[in-house]
Amino acid sequence: MSEKKSKLTMKDVAREAGVAIGTVSKVLNGLPVGEEYRIKVEEAVEKLNYRVNSYAKGLRENKTFTVAVIVPNLITPYFAKLVNCILKSLTAHKYRMMLYASDYNPAQEQEFIYIAEQKKVDGIICLSYSLDLDISEDIPFVSIDRYFGSKASCVASDNYGGGVLAVEKLAECGCKNLAFMRIGSKRTNEPNKRKDGFINACERLGLDYTLKIVDDGTPYSAFEDFLREHCHDNKLDFDGIFCVTDSLAYQICRFLKGMDIRIPEDVQIIGFDGIRSFGNLDLYCSTIVQPVEEIAETCVELLLNKPKSASLVCLPVNYAYGGTTKA
Amino acid sequence: MSEKKSKLTMKDVAREAGVAIGTVSKVLNGLPVGEEYRIKVEEAVEKLNYRVNSYAKGLRENKTFTVAVIVPNLITPYFAKLVNCILKSLTAHKYRMMLYASDYNPAQEQEFIYIAEQKKVDGIICLSYSLDLDISEDIPFVSIDRYFGSKASCVASDNYGGGVLAVEKLAECGCKNLAFMRIGSKRTNEPNKRKDGFINACERLGLDYTLKIVDDGTPYSAFEDFLREHCHDNKLDFDGIFCVTDSLAYQICRFLKGMDIRIPEDVQIIGFDGIRSFGNLDLYCSTIVQPVEEIAETCVELLLNKPKSASLVCLPVNYAYGGTTKA
């Protein structure tokens, strides 16, 4: 293609076709116009060899430059931050985001996937709560936090490593008797590995530990009952607690303070996520920080580069002191 | 159109055109296919009078069933909740959301508006930080929190009423000497009316008051300096403070506690927004709650119903006790 031709604009096409520039734009964007106008524009595009903008690229490669993103909601700060970072990364790649919120409903999630596929988006990024998904092989699909084997690549934090890190930090801070607390889906997903890392590290370091794991939908008071059972003479059996999210850690701290148990003097608590109040102020607790920006960028890169085989990518986490541990 | 014909499906079109159903789908969705296929499909559509699905509806009305939403970011909890509610409302109306984050950059905002207009979305909802916007008259546009006069409808909380309500609550709780604290854009926007309501109510109720208003970009320490200047013998000049956001109220509370000033015993504090930690747990402070769901639904309704004249819609706020006042 000659340098000269690459400088053609929609104006030239409009002049050649004898139509308004808006009509050219409509045709170039695949929007409905009268058939006679479409033909005039397409003839002008061919005659002028107008092929050097993103539309022509889209035509040749059948691209929409749109990615569908499906998350449960934007109320949960972790999801909001994730979508924020994915949007930044997509915008940097000149892609647009079509956003869907599934409200944790697998049927709704699947429906959004079908809608996105029907609209021929260039890819789908989904933080899924489904056990299984019907995914078209024609459209790149990247999953966050749930691995679907060879069906799709999955990006997550190193959740296992995060569980190990939490135990190591509590041990460094002098804890001998730990508890792990989790509420969540029974389904296998990556965040479940936080527990496995926790157990592995406790056993390796010779620490006593207790697990309190309840299913989604269990009232939060189950944790309070558990803590009351493990409290004797105003003293807790545990000197360290690892909670599966910062949200749970926050609630546990609030409850323990109400029982006059001091944090971090009597018990040290570590959460998971790295959420900050108002998005950018204080951490709620000492925590294992998920690398949200890196997760978002990795999702976008995997989606746009379409690797031949699906992979599980676990990105390193780090520890941040947030006042609920001794260091 | 006969009932019988309304039961035609894409399969019938594919059979009539002698093409694959995927080709029909592409044409119906305005996606690029070879010209000969497009013509075959379009002829079959005409012959069968296949006009009763949303595509045909879209064709006739030139609709994309897509709305562009532009906010500064999703890190700020208020914006995240707003987008969450707008998305719910759009989904209920069978619309999809194209999301853009402007990062408070007016030029970026304007560019996103142009992109959305070029893509022929059915409407744009924008929480704008621009003084002025170039908006096409062809595409419905609804603004949040910034009124552009006759150019576009604007939806906001009753910010003025919220300022009045905060003063009334502080007065009810025994406050006599109030401070108002605000950081934000100098530009005229709806949230600025919180100050006007504050002043009006203070004067009506005969309360002393002091304003501390700084521009965006001023370091937060300006508020700390202000409070130190107004603190004598460990006693603050004010017994009530109205902060323009919950985020500011949270920071002011943290600072005052560090100065050993008790909240709410020594000074009572009210914020604005109604943000909860982790999206759904505790309020950070006593606060004027913005009706986010109603704001979102009103935006969507105004957008889809395209009223003839632009209006400013201010929706009622309410007070919520969050521990930083006596009631």
XYZ file of C-alpha atoms in Angstrom:
654
model
C 0.000 0.000 0.000
C 1.484 3.367 -0.966
C 2.200 6.088 1.539
C -0.009 8.413 -0.466
C -3.049 6.197 -0.218
C -2.620 5.818 3.518
C -3.462 9.497 3.895
C -6.962 9.162 2.475
C -9.722 10.120 4.888
C -13.434 9.541 5.136
C -13.886 12.902 3.416
C -12.279 11.530 0.251
C -14.559 8.513 0.380
C -17.601 10.748 0.832
C -16.603 12.938 -2.123
C -15.984 9.890 -4.343
C -19.267 8.256 -3.341
C -21.247 11.484 -3.571
C -22.720 11.002 -0.106
C -22.486 12.777 3.241
C -19.540 11.985 5.491
C -21.998 10.696 8.110
C -23.162 8.081 5.621
C -19.583 6.951 5.091
C -19.103 6.728 8.836
C -22.253 4.631 9.194
C -21.171 2.178 6.552
C -17.633 1.993 7.909
C -19.013 1.222 11.341
C -21.346 -1.481 10.074
C -24.437 0.523 10.931
C -27.631 0.294 8.886
C -28.003 2.702 5.956
C -29.981 2.380 2.771
C -28.593 -0.329 0.475
C -27.900 2.105 -2.368
C -25.772 4.259 -0.050
C -23.912 1.271 1.302
C -23.033 0.150 -2.202
C -21.926 3.641 -3.239
C -19.663 3.880 -0.205
C -18.279 0.393 -0.622
C -17.515 1.082 -4.274
C -15.715 4.288 -3.334
C -13.753 2.465 -0.619
C -12.656 -0.142 -3.175
C -11.852 2.361 -5.886
C -9.763 4.523 -3.562
C -8.249 1.491 -1.858
C -9.246 3.086 1.421
C -7.872 0.394 3.703
C -5.560 1.873 6.222
C -7.674 2.770 9.227
C -8.974 0.645 12.020
C -12.218 -0.003 10.188
C -10.447 -1.617 7.260
C -8.329 -3.516 9.765
C -11.529 -4.570 11.474
C -13.052 -5.650 8.167
C -10.078 -7.778 7.244
C -9.684 -9.277 10.698
C -13.373 -9.242 11.562
C -12.776 -7.205 14.701
C -15.148 -5.125 16.796
C -12.467 -3.733 19.150
C -14.876 -4.498 21.958
C -14.310 -6.811 24.919
C -17.103 -8.033 27.187
C -16.337 -8.066 30.909
C -18.560 -10.027 33.280
C -18.224 -9.636 37.062
C -20.706 -10.287 39.880
C -21.126 -6.581 40.768
C -19.274 -3.311 41.299
C -20.295 -2.881 44.934
C -17.619 -5.263 46.204
C -14.463 -3.118 46.177
C -12.281 -5.884 44.765
C -14.495 -6.293 41.695
C -14.722 -2.533 41.205
C -10.939 -2.187 41.299
C -10.524 -5.112 38.935
C -12.934 -3.642 36.380
C -11.250 -0.259 36.763
C -7.853 -1.796 35.942
C -9.185 -3.914 33.058
C -10.829 -0.801 31.612
C -7.565 1.138 31.825
C -5.695 -1.656 30.093
C -8.320 -2.067 27.351
C -8.402 1.687 26.734
C -4.611 1.696 26.388
C -5.011 -1.016 23.724
C -7.723 1.064 21.967
C -10.410 -1.421 22.947
C -13.776 -0.648 24.455
C -15.486 -2.467 27.305
C -19.005 -3.840 27.312
C -19.783 -4.425 30.993
C -22.138 -6.999 32.505
C -22.923 -7.739 36.186
C -24.060 -11.296 36.935
C -24.994 -10.818 40.597
C -23.343 -14.246 41.250
C -26.045 -15.899 39.143
C -24.518 -18.624 36.926
C -27.510 -18.647 34.545
C -27.260 -14.889 34.111
C -23.526 -15.241 33.550
C -24.073 -17.829 30.839
C -26.700 -15.644 29.185
C -24.305 -12.691 29.095
C -21.687 -14.930 27.501
C -24.178 -15.924 24.791
C -25.143 -12.282 24.222
C -21.487 -11.252 24.002
C -20.764 -14.077 21.575
C -23.746 -13.117 19.453
C -22.509 -9.529 19.321
C -19.156 -10.870 18.098
C -17.051 -9.129 20.700
C -13.329 -9.733 20.277
C -13.086 -11.434 23.624
C -14.682 -12.105 26.990
C -13.153 -11.650 30.440
C -15.276 -13.290 33.112
C -15.011 -13.595 36.863
C -17.231 -16.626 37.023
C -19.230 -18.329 39.742
C -20.351 -21.157 37.474
C -19.201 -24.718 37.899
C -19.102 -25.076 34.162
C -19.536 -22.709 31.270
C -20.584 -23.173 27.669
C -17.922 -21.159 25.874
C -17.575 -20.755 22.101
C -14.158 -21.714 20.774
C -14.427 -18.874 18.262
C -14.097 -16.075 20.772
C -11.116 -15.687 23.109
C -12.197 -16.172 26.704
C -10.167 -15.457 29.834
C -11.404 -16.457 33.248
C -10.477 -14.800 36.520
C -10.152 -16.944 39.672
C -11.814 -20.053 38.192
C -9.872 -22.495 36.063
C -11.817 -24.326 33.360
C -8.895 -26.515 32.297
C -8.152 -26.551 28.592
C -11.306 -24.577 27.778
C -9.906 -21.197 28.718
C -6.948 -19.481 30.289
C -7.357 -18.403 33.885
C -5.656 -15.547 35.704
C -5.540 -15.391 39.489
C -3.387 -14.324 42.374
C -0.989 -16.873 43.755
C -3.621 -17.799 46.311
C -1.689 -20.773 47.620
C 1.407 -18.634 48.103
C -0.763 -16.040 49.820
C -1.932 -18.621 52.362
C 1.669 -19.595 53.022
C 2.730 -15.958 53.342
C -0.024 -15.200 55.872
C 1.108 -18.074 58.099
C 4.764 -17.105 57.794
C 3.969 -13.519 58.789
C 1.878 -14.625 61.778
C 4.675 -16.998 62.839
C 7.255 -14.205 62.514
C 5.057 -12.076 64.746
C 5.123 -14.806 67.424
C 1.845 -16.646 66.807
C 1.698 -20.342 67.810
C -1.954 -21.275 67.450
C -3.738 -20.195 64.311
C -7.278 -20.210 62.966
C -8.363 -20.044 59.324
C -11.772 -18.585 58.529
C -13.486 -18.789 55.223
C -16.942 -18.196 53.816
C -17.476 -18.951 50.173
C -18.488 -21.297 47.426
C -17.826 -25.000 47.916
C -16.950 -25.130 44.224
C -13.344 -25.528 43.299
C -11.852 -22.194 42.478
C -8.491 -20.572 42.833
C -9.195 -18.613 46.060
C -9.836 -21.977 47.766
C -6.110 -22.566 47.582
C -5.614 -19.951 50.300
C -6.658 -22.676 52.713
C -4.277 -25.255 51.227
C -1.348 -22.859 51.504
C -2.375 -22.077 55.086
C -2.457 -25.763 56.079
C 0.796 -26.552 54.320
C 2.649 -23.724 56.048
C 1.187 -24.487 59.496
C 2.302 -28.098 59.208
C 5.725 -27.179 57.900
C 6.273 -24.657 60.707
C 4.753 -26.935 63.359
C 1.956 -24.533 64.307
C -1.378 -25.651 65.755
C -4.319 -24.680 63.604
C -8.090 -24.844 63.391
C -10.262 -24.378 60.300
C -13.666 -22.716 60.273
C -15.080 -22.987 56.776
C -18.706 -22.255 55.946
C -20.655 -22.151 52.696
C -21.973 -19.078 50.958
C -25.283 -18.137 52.498
C -24.318 -19.200 56.040
C -25.039 -16.326 58.413
C -21.943 -14.471 59.491
C -22.883 -15.238 63.113
C -21.475 -18.758 62.551
C -18.035 -17.179 62.930
C -19.067 -15.387 66.108
C -20.345 -18.673 67.554
C -17.069 -20.318 66.615
C -15.038 -17.579 68.327
C -17.223 -17.686 71.443
C -16.696 -21.462 71.670
C -12.970 -20.896 71.472
C -12.936 -18.170 74.126
C -12.324 -19.136 77.771
C -12.006 -16.667 80.650
C -11.947 -13.800 78.165
C -8.965 -15.382 76.412
C -9.070 -16.686 72.882
C -7.575 -20.105 72.034
C -5.877 -18.526 69.016
C -3.174 -15.899 68.848
C -3.401 -15.550 65.074
C -6.275 -15.618 62.575
C -6.085 -15.707 58.785
C -9.347 -14.592 57.175
C -10.109 -15.376 53.563
C -10.986 -11.757 52.728
C -10.384 -8.302 54.197
C -14.144 -7.967 54.530
C -14.298 -10.998 56.834
C -11.202 -9.828 58.742
C -12.865 -6.451 59.286
C -15.985 -8.076 60.702
C -13.970 -10.435 62.911
C -11.928 -7.515 64.285
C -15.104 -5.597 65.055
C -16.579 -8.590 66.872
C -13.428 -9.337 68.894
C -13.071 -5.698 69.968
C -16.647 -5.968 71.249
C -15.503 -8.974 73.334
C -12.671 -6.831 74.767
C -10.050 -8.886 73.022
C -7.190 -6.631 71.950
C -5.844 -6.595 68.407
C -2.927 -7.138 67.828
C -1.873 -7.631 71.499
C -4.075 -10.681 72.197
C -4.695 -11.908 68.680
C -3.213 -10.904 65.339
C -5.333 -10.923 62.206
C -4.449 -11.060 58.523
C -6.982 -10.643 55.716
C -6.714 -11.114 51.961
C -7.262 -8.675 49.053
C -5.587 -5.422 50.035
C -8.728 -3.277 50.015
C -8.427 0.342 51.128
C -11.180 2.482 52.591
C -12.629 4.829 49.947
C -10.497 2.972 47.415
C -7.279 4.837 48.219
C -7.023 5.547 51.951
C -6.225 3.150 54.836
C -6.027 -0.619 54.720
C -8.687 -2.177 56.923
C -6.266 -4.761 58.318
C -2.899 -6.388 57.751
C -3.428 -8.234 54.518
C -2.196 -10.261 51.583
C -2.461 -7.843 48.666
C -3.721 -9.144 45.335
C -1.853 -7.679 42.350
C -4.971 -6.263 40.729
C -3.264 -4.187 38.036
C -1.153 -7.172 36.953
C -4.175 -9.491 36.953
C -6.072 -7.029 34.763
C -3.189 -6.513 32.351
C -2.510 -10.224 32.094
C -6.161 -10.914 31.271
C -6.117 -8.317 28.504
C -2.814 -9.561 27.085
C -3.925 -13.195 27.091
C -7.163 -12.189 25.415
C -5.556 -10.136 22.674
C -2.608 -12.457 22.025
C -4.719 -15.626 21.925
C -2.138 -18.200 23.092
C -2.501 -21.620 21.501
C -3.110 -23.489 24.725
C -5.005 -22.428 27.801
C -2.964 -21.812 30.915
C -3.414 -21.000 34.574
C -1.434 -17.869 35.434
C -0.910 -17.182 39.150
C 0.571 -13.795 39.934
C 2.633 -13.050 43.045
C 0.989 -11.462 46.070
C 2.613 -9.405 48.797
C 2.041 -8.679 52.454
C 1.001 -5.253 53.724
C 0.918 -4.176 57.360
C -2.415 -2.670 58.297
C -2.413 -2.442 62.089
C -3.941 -5.805 63.029
C -0.590 -7.562 63.418
C 2.517 -6.643 65.412
C 4.506 -5.922 62.237
C -47.640 -7.942 9.995
C -49.289 -11.331 10.302
C -48.919 -13.509 13.378
C -47.636 -16.303 11.164
C -44.779 -14.263 9.788
C -43.761 -13.147 13.241
C -42.762 -16.730 13.981
C -40.061 -16.801 11.298
C -36.576 -17.400 12.625
C -33.051 -16.898 11.351
C -33.152 -20.515 10.179
C -35.887 -19.683 7.677
C -33.855 -16.769 6.406
C -30.766 -18.965 6.080
C -32.710 -21.608 4.135
C -34.241 -19.016 1.829
C -30.893 -17.309 1.208
C -29.017 -20.584 0.849
C -26.359 -19.532 3.362
C -25.249 -20.682 6.811
C -27.158 -19.428 9.808
C -23.968 -17.760 11.051
C -23.909 -15.639 7.925
C -27.486 -14.540 8.558
C -26.548 -13.646 12.118
C -23.600 -11.583 10.920
C -25.692 -9.624 8.461
C -28.483 -9.119 10.990
C -25.941 -7.771 13.470
C -24.393 -5.402 10.972
C -21.097 -7.305 10.927
C -18.931 -7.528 7.838
C -19.541 -10.454 5.452
C -18.916 -10.756 1.716
C -21.151 -8.455 -0.283
C -22.767 -11.328 -2.214
C -23.805 -12.975 1.078
C -25.138 -9.771 2.496
C -27.295 -9.224 -0.560
C -28.582 -12.821 -0.491
C -29.524 -12.455 3.170
C -31.107 -9.063 2.673
C -33.165 -10.352 -0.241
C -34.341 -13.305 1.849
C -35.209 -10.979 4.720
C -37.293 -8.839 2.379
C -38.961 -11.753 0.636
C -39.937 -13.401 3.932
C -40.822 -10.079 5.506
C -38.576 -11.106 8.398
C -39.016 -7.966 10.467
C -40.189 -8.850 13.896
C -37.081 -9.266 16.008
C -34.926 -6.697 17.733
C -32.640 -6.437 14.726
C -35.468 -5.334 12.482
C -36.601 -3.038 15.227
C -33.077 -1.692 15.419
C -32.988 -1.268 11.657
C -36.201 0.705 11.571
C -35.378 2.812 14.591
C -31.638 2.837 14.024
C -30.996 1.499 17.511
C -27.949 -0.229 18.935
C -29.457 -0.980 22.356
C -26.177 0.226 23.797
C -25.643 3.119 26.200
C -22.238 4.668 26.891
C -21.486 5.492 30.514
C -18.595 7.802 31.366
C -17.394 8.211 34.961
C -14.029 9.321 36.385
C -13.132 5.862 37.757
C -14.485 2.843 39.645
C -12.077 3.114 42.579
C -14.138 5.819 44.292
C -16.957 3.855 45.960
C -19.641 6.360 44.987
C -18.840 6.045 41.277
C -18.653 2.241 41.512
C -22.075 2.078 43.152
C -23.524 4.490 40.622
C -22.259 2.419 37.673
C -23.507 -0.743 39.378
C -27.017 0.729 39.667
C -27.028 2.164 36.131
C -25.951 -1.240 34.804
C -28.790 -2.956 36.678
C -31.300 -0.508 35.292
C -29.985 -0.765 31.718
C -29.997 -4.572 31.901
C -33.609 -4.494 33.081
C -34.414 -2.405 29.982
C -32.509 -4.894 27.753
C -29.777 -2.382 27.074
C -26.052 -2.979 27.261
C -23.434 -0.682 28.775
C -20.270 0.514 27.118
C -18.131 1.807 29.976
C -15.482 4.536 29.888
C -13.341 5.976 32.706
C -12.165 9.559 32.195
C -9.842 9.811 35.214
C -11.252 13.352 35.743
C -9.676 14.432 32.469
C -12.060 16.729 30.534
C -10.258 16.130 27.218
C -10.484 12.365 27.690
C -14.165 12.747 28.581
C -14.844 14.705 25.416
C -12.977 12.120 23.353
C -15.082 9.312 24.824
C -18.216 11.288 23.967
C -17.050 11.605 20.360
C -16.219 7.881 20.212
C -19.617 6.965 21.654
C -21.354 9.279 19.194
C -19.400 7.782 16.318
C -20.444 4.291 17.414
C -24.053 5.496 17.368
C -24.891 4.398 20.865
C -28.494 5.055 21.826
C -27.474 7.419 24.595
C -24.724 8.706 26.847
C -24.743 9.034 30.630
C -21.829 11.094 31.860
C -20.590 12.173 35.259
C -18.633 15.083 33.902
C -15.804 17.216 35.214
C -15.785 19.466 32.168
C -16.808 23.094 32.255
C -18.400 22.680 28.871
C -19.048 19.754 26.595
C -19.540 19.431 22.874
C -22.582 17.188 22.715
C -24.364 16.035 19.570
C -28.056 16.841 19.508
C -28.680 13.533 17.748
C -27.871 11.321 20.710
C -29.693 11.545 24.039
C -27.301 12.722 26.736
C -27.898 12.745 30.490
C -25.456 14.372 32.859
C -24.947 13.466 36.505
C -24.104 16.237 39.008
C -23.307 18.870 36.393
C -26.019 20.918 34.744
C -25.389 22.075 31.178
C -28.569 24.114 30.937
C -30.732 23.435 27.919
C -28.070 21.195 26.326
C -28.825 18.129 28.426
C -30.847 16.890 31.349
C -29.006 16.562 34.632
C -29.717 14.214 37.519
C -28.315 14.860 40.975
C -29.116 14.495 44.632
C -30.887 17.367 46.301
C -27.505 18.696 47.352
C -28.902 21.944 48.687
C -31.437 20.067 50.782
C -28.641 17.817 52.007
C -26.683 20.810 53.270
C -29.773 22.056 55.085
C -30.457 18.599 56.544
C -26.900 18.263 57.879
C -27.183 21.594 59.730
C -30.617 20.725 61.096
C -29.338 17.399 62.414
C -26.278 19.010 64.029
C -28.530 21.659 65.599
C -30.910 18.980 66.899
C -27.898 17.285 68.479
C -27.038 20.493 70.343
C -24.351 22.021 68.110
C -23.988 25.831 68.166
C -20.820 26.529 66.229
C -20.375 24.759 62.924
C -17.657 24.338 60.327
C -18.111 23.388 56.674
C -15.238 21.658 54.911
C -14.988 21.118 51.220
C -12.360 20.104 48.723
C -13.328 20.095 45.085
C -13.605 21.812 41.776
C -14.211 25.564 41.740
C -16.477 24.975 38.757
C -20.186 25.294 39.252
C -21.691 21.908 39.784
C -24.551 20.498 41.762
C -22.526 19.243 44.769
C -21.419 22.857 45.354
C -24.956 23.527 46.527
C -24.212 21.549 49.696
C -22.411 24.683 50.891
C -25.303 26.973 49.979
C -27.764 24.803 51.885
C -25.368 24.751 54.843
C -25.070 28.550 54.928
C -28.784 29.078 54.487
C -29.686 26.752 57.347
C -27.013 28.157 59.698
C -28.310 31.670 59.142
C -31.932 30.640 59.511
C -31.197 28.786 62.763
C -28.844 31.499 64.074
C -25.797 29.233 64.311
C -22.210 30.493 64.058
C -20.329 28.987 61.164
C -16.956 28.937 59.418
C -16.184 27.765 55.886
C -12.993 25.978 54.864
C -13.099 25.481 51.115
C -10.063 24.451 49.087
C -9.563 23.619 45.428
C -8.902 20.186 43.968
C -5.217 19.457 44.240
C -4.757 21.250 47.571
C -3.012 18.894 49.996
C -5.334 17.434 52.578
C -3.060 18.879 55.276
C -4.740 22.255 54.608
C -7.677 20.920 56.641
C -5.393 19.792 59.442
C -3.792 23.256 59.566
C -7.256 24.802 59.677
C -8.302 22.548 62.564
C -5.063 23.226 64.488
C -5.634 26.991 64.117
C -9.109 26.528 65.531
C -7.967 24.428 68.483
C -7.136 26.137 71.797
C -6.177 24.327 75.016
C -7.100 21.018 73.405
C -10.565 22.335 72.672
C -11.944 22.874 69.196
C -13.788 26.105 68.353
C -16.479 24.004 66.641
C -18.896 21.509 68.095
C -20.162 20.359 64.709
C -18.531 19.807 61.311
C -20.215 19.140 57.976
C -17.806 17.571 55.478
C -18.575 17.574 51.780
C -17.936 13.812 51.421
C -17.741 10.759 53.673
C -14.149 10.348 52.560
C -13.231 13.774 53.929
C -15.263 13.153 57.107
C -13.371 9.888 57.629
C -10.022 11.646 57.333
C -11.090 14.492 59.617
C -12.296 11.991 62.258
C -8.984 10.156 62.081
C -7.049 13.395 62.512
C -9.172 14.678 65.408
C -8.900 11.360 67.260
C -5.128 11.725 66.929
C -5.494 15.146 68.633
C -7.436 13.475 71.483
C -10.623 15.229 70.530
C -13.570 12.909 71.162
C -16.215 12.198 68.541
C -19.147 12.742 69.067
C -18.674 14.016 72.669
C -16.502 17.043 71.797
C -17.376 17.495 68.167
C -20.035 15.897 65.956
C -19.332 15.191 62.316
C -21.602 14.604 59.330
C -20.381 13.513 55.907
C -22.123 13.211 52.565
C -22.664 10.209 50.243
C -23.674 7.283 52.455
C -20.683 5.062 51.614
C -20.383 1.768 53.480
C -17.173 -0.151 54.131
C -16.803 -3.029 51.680
C -19.839 -1.676 49.856
C -22.389 -3.174 52.243
C -21.112 -3.093 55.845
C -20.809 -0.132 58.240
C -21.198 3.534 57.454
C -17.960 5.403 58.050
C -19.745 8.308 59.723
C -23.111 9.927 60.226
C -23.986 11.059 56.736
C -26.371 12.488 54.183
C -27.190 9.502 51.959
C -27.398 10.019 48.203
C -30.250 8.055 46.580
C -27.943 6.208 44.175
C -30.502 3.694 42.873
C -32.982 6.480 42.134
C -30.320 8.615 40.461
C -29.329 5.685 38.252
C -32.913 4.802 37.329
C -33.802 8.406 36.616
C -30.801 8.755 34.291
C -31.829 5.663 32.356
C -35.462 6.726 32.138
C -34.604 10.229 30.958
C -32.254 8.760 28.388
C -34.724 6.265 26.985
C -37.770 8.514 27.090
C -36.003 11.508 25.522
C -38.024 14.350 27.043
C -38.468 17.370 24.784
C -36.731 19.836 27.067
C -33.731 19.351 29.290
C -34.348 19.480 32.996
C -32.449 19.396 36.271
C -33.801 16.602 38.464
C -32.788 16.722 42.136
C -33.681 13.640 44.134
C -34.321 13.637 47.887
C -31.525 12.648 50.267
C -31.845 11.271 53.773
C -29.845 11.290 56.976
C -28.247 8.154 58.405
C -26.691 7.840 61.843
C -23.178 6.421 61.662
C -21.658 6.976 65.106
C -20.051 10.401 64.653
C -23.049 12.346 65.965
C -25.064 11.972 69.159
C -28.101 10.691 67.224
